[in-house]
XYZ file of C-alpha atoms in Angstrom:
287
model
C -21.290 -84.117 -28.200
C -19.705 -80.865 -28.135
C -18.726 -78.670 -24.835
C -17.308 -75.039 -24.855
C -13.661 -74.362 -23.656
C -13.081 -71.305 -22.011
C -9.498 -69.742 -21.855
C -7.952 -67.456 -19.822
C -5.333 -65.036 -21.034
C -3.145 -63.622 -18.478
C -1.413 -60.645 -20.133
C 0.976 -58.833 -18.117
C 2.591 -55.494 -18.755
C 6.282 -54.546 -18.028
C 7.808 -51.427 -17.260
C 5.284 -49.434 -17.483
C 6.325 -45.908 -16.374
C 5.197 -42.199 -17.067
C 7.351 -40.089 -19.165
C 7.043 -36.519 -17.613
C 8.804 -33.264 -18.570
C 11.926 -32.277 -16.131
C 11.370 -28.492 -16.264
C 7.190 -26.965 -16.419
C 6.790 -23.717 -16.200
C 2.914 -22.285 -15.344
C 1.135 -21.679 -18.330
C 3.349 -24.186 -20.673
C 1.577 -26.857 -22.932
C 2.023 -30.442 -20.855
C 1.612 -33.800 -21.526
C 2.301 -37.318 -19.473
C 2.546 -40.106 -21.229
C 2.285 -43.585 -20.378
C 4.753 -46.239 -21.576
C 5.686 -49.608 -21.601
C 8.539 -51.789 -23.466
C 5.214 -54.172 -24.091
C 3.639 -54.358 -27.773
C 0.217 -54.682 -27.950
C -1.615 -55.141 -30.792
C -4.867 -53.270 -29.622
C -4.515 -49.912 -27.685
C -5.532 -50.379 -24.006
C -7.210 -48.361 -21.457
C -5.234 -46.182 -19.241
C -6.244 -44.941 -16.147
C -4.413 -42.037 -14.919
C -4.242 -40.923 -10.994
C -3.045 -37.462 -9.750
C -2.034 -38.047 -5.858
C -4.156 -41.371 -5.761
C -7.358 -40.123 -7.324
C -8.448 -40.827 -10.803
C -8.777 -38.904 -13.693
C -10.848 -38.654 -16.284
C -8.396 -38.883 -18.871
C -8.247 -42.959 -20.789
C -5.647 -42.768 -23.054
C -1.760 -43.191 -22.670
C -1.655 -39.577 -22.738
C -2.405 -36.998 -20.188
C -2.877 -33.018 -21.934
C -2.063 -30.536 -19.030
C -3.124 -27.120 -21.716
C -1.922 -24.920 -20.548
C -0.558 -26.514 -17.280
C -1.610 -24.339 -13.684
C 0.206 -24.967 -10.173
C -2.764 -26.749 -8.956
C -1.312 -29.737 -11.539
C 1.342 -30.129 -9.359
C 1.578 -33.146 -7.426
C 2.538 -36.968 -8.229
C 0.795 -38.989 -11.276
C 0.961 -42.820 -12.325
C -0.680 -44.891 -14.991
C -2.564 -48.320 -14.781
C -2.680 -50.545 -17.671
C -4.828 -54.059 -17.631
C -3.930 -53.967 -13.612
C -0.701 -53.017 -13.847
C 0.689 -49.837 -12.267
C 3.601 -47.474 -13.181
C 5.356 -45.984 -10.489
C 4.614 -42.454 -9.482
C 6.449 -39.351 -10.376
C 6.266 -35.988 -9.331
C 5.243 -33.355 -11.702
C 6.863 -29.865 -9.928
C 5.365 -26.620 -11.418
C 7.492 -23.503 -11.502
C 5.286 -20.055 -11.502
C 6.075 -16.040 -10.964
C 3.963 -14.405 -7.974
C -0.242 -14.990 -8.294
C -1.248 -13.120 -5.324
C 0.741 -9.616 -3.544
C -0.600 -8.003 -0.417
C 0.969 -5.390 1.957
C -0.134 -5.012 5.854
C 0.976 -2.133 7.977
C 2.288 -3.133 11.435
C -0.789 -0.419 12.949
C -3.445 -0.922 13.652
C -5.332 2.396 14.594
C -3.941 5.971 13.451
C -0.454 6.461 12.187
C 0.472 9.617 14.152
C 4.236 11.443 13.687
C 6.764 10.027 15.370
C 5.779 6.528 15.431
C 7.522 3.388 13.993
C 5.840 1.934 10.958
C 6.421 -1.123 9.610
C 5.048 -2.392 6.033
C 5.106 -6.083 5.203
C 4.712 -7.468 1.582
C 3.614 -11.123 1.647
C 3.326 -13.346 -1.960
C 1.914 -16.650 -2.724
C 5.300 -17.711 -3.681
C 7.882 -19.933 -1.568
C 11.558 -19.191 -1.745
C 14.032 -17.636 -3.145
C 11.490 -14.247 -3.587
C 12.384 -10.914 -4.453
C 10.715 -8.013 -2.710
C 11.069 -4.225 -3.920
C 9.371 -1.328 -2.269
C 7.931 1.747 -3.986
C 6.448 5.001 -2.810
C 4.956 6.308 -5.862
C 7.001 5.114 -8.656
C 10.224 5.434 -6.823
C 12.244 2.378 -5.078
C 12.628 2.573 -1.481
C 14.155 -0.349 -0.310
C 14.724 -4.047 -0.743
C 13.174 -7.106 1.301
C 10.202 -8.813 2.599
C 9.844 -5.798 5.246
C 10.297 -1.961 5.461
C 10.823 -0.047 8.778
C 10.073 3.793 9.031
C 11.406 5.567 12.149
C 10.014 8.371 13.344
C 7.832 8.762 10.160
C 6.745 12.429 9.168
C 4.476 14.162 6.960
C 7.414 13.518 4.543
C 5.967 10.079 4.606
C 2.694 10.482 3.272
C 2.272 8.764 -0.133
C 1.176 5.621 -1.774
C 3.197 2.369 -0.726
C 3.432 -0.874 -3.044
C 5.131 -4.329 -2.964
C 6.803 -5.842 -5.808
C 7.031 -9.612 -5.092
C 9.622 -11.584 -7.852
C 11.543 -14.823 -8.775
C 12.465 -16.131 -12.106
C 9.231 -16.373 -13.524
C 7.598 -13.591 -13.249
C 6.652 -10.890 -10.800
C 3.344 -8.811 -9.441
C 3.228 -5.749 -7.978
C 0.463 -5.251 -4.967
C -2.905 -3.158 -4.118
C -1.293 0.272 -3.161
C -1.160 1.454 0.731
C -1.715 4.593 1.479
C -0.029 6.092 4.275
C -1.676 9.207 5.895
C 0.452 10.341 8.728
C -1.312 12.836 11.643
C 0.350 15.368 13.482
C 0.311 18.708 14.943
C 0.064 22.202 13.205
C 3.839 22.565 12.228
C 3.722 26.231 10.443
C 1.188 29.123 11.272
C 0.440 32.522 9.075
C -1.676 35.119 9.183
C -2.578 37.486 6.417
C -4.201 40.768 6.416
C -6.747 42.508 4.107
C -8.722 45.781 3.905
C -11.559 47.067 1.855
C -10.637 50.599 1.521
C -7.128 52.711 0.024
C -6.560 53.589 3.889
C -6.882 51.215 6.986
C -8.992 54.155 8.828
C -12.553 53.024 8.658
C -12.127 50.055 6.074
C -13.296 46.655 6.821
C -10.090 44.708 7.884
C -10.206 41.076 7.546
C -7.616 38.608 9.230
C -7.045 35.139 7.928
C -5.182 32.400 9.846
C -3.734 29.361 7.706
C -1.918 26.193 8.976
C -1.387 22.525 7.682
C -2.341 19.996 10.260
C -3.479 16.411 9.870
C -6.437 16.116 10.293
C -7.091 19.590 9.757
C -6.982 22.411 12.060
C -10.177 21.676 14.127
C -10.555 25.302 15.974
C -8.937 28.984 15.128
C -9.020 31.463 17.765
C -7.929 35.134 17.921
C -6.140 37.236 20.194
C -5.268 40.982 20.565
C -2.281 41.947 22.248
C -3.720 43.431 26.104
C -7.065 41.903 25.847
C -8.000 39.745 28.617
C -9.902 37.513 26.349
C -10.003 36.213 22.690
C -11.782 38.621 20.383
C -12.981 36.009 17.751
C -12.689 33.059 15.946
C -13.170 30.922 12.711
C -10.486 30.866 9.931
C -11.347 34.596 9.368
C -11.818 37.734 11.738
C -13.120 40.716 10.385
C -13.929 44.338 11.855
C -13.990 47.752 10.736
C -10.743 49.540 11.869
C -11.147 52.371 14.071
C -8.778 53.467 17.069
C -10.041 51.104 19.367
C -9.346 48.242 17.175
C -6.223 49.168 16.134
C -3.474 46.162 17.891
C -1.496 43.425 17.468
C -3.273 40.334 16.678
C -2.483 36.781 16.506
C -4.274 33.527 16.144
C -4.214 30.185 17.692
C -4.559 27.091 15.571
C -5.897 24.154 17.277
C -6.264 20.232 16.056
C -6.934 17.116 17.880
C -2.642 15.918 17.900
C -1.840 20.221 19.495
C -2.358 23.498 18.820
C 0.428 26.206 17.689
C 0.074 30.489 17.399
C 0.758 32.496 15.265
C 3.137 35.883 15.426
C 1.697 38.583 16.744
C 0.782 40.756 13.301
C 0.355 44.609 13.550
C -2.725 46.653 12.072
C -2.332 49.753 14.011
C -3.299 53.270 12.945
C -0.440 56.324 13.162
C -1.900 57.129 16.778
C -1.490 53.627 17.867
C 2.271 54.255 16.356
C 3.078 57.267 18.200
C 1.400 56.380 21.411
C 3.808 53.380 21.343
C 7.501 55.370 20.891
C 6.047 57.307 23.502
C 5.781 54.436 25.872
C 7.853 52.263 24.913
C 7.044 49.980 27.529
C 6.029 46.875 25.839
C 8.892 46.497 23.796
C 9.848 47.164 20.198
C 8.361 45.743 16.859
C 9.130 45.942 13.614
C 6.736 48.427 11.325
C 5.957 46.890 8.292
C 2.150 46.783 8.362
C -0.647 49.093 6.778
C -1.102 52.123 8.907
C -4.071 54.340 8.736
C -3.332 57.700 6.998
């Protein structure tokens, strides 16, 4: 009579550890491997965990090609049962992801503090350089401008840097409001003498947002005589005066200097008064 035996092997498997490089850098060529002091004569399966969930890797190495951040994190092997100890994988990288914010929310209007903050993907020690343009403005995670002027206008970026690399943020452009800050007027005629030629005035300024209304006066009228960004009419006697406009935007409004077009009458009639004061003569006359 015969009868079947059946025998039980218990195998068990010492020091078994993972063997894992001291110093990754993102983007390097990784491997784990899984060792033991142990000789076996046939290969066995490894299983290979990554913070306590499996992989799909089986042999007693583990190809990280090329390696990202998201590999980060702690890894062990298990062999016939038997697990290694876990060890901690730590992935060095340069800056992913740059963004700047501006500390306003609504309109950035002259005369206002304005704060820009860069802000990086990466954890300490970071490097943070400012640029307006391609120019460096200052150093650190934040930049403060008081009392920020038209001066300030301009493209704004972050550069965010360690060891490893660096990225340089989306630009931010800054568009600063204010008031009209200069005024001029300008004066043109059609013919070779002011007398009878069509005389057009033109008012210019450089507001932010742009000049919204232009209104012109003449000196003794009790009331504007026009408006618009021009203000034409054919010179006669009547006409003839010292103008000025009046340049209006949603932040203030500033005038002009009072600019002559006067004929030779006008002239004389004023030396013979005298009464409203002297001004210069530097203007086309009619002859």
């Amino acid at each position: 009579m015969s009868r079947t035996v059946s025998l039980l092997v218990l195998i068990f498997i010492s020091d078994l550890q993972v063997e894992v490089p001291e110093r990754v850098i993102e983007g390097d060529n990784v491997t784990l491997t899984c060792k033991t002091t142990c000789s076996l004569t046939v290969r066995p399966t490894v299983t290979w965990y990554r913070n306590g969930h499996r992989l799909s890797s089986s042999t007693d190495q583990l190809h990280l090609q090329p390696v990202s951040r998201e590999d980060a994190g702690r890894y062990h092997c298990a062999v016939l049962g038997q697990n290694s100890p876990e060890v901690t994988l730590n992935v060095r990288y340069g800056p992913k992801s740059v963004s700047v914010s501006i500390s306003l929310s609504g309109e950035v209007v002259e005369g206002s503090s304005v704060t820009l903050t860069c802000s990086s993907d990466l954890v300490s020690p970071v490097e943070y350089h400012w640029f307006k343009g391609t120019s460096l403005v200052a150093k650190g995670e934040t930049y403060t401008m008081e009392k920020i002027s038209s001066v300030d206008n301009g493209e704004y970026k972050c550069r965010s840097s360690n060891e490893h690399g660096e990225k340089l943020s989306e630009a931010l452009t800054l568009n600063v409001l204010h008031l009209p800050k200069s005024i001029s007027v300008s004066v043109t005629f059609s013919g070779e003498t002011l007398e009878g030629s069509s005389v057009t005035l033109t008012c210019s300024s450089d507001a932010n947002p742009p000049v919204r209304s232009y209104t012109w006066f003449k000196e003794g009228a009790s009331s504007p005589v026009g408006s618009g960004h021009s203000y034409s009419f054919i010179f006669d006697s009547k006409s003839s005066g010292w103008y000025s406009c009046l340049a209006l935007s949603e932040h203030g409004y500033i005038t002009s200097a009072e600019v002559p077009v006067i004929s030779k009458d006008y002239v004389q009639q004023r030396l013979t008064n005298c009464h409203h004061g002297n001004h210069s003569d530097g203007t086309p006359s009619a002859q």
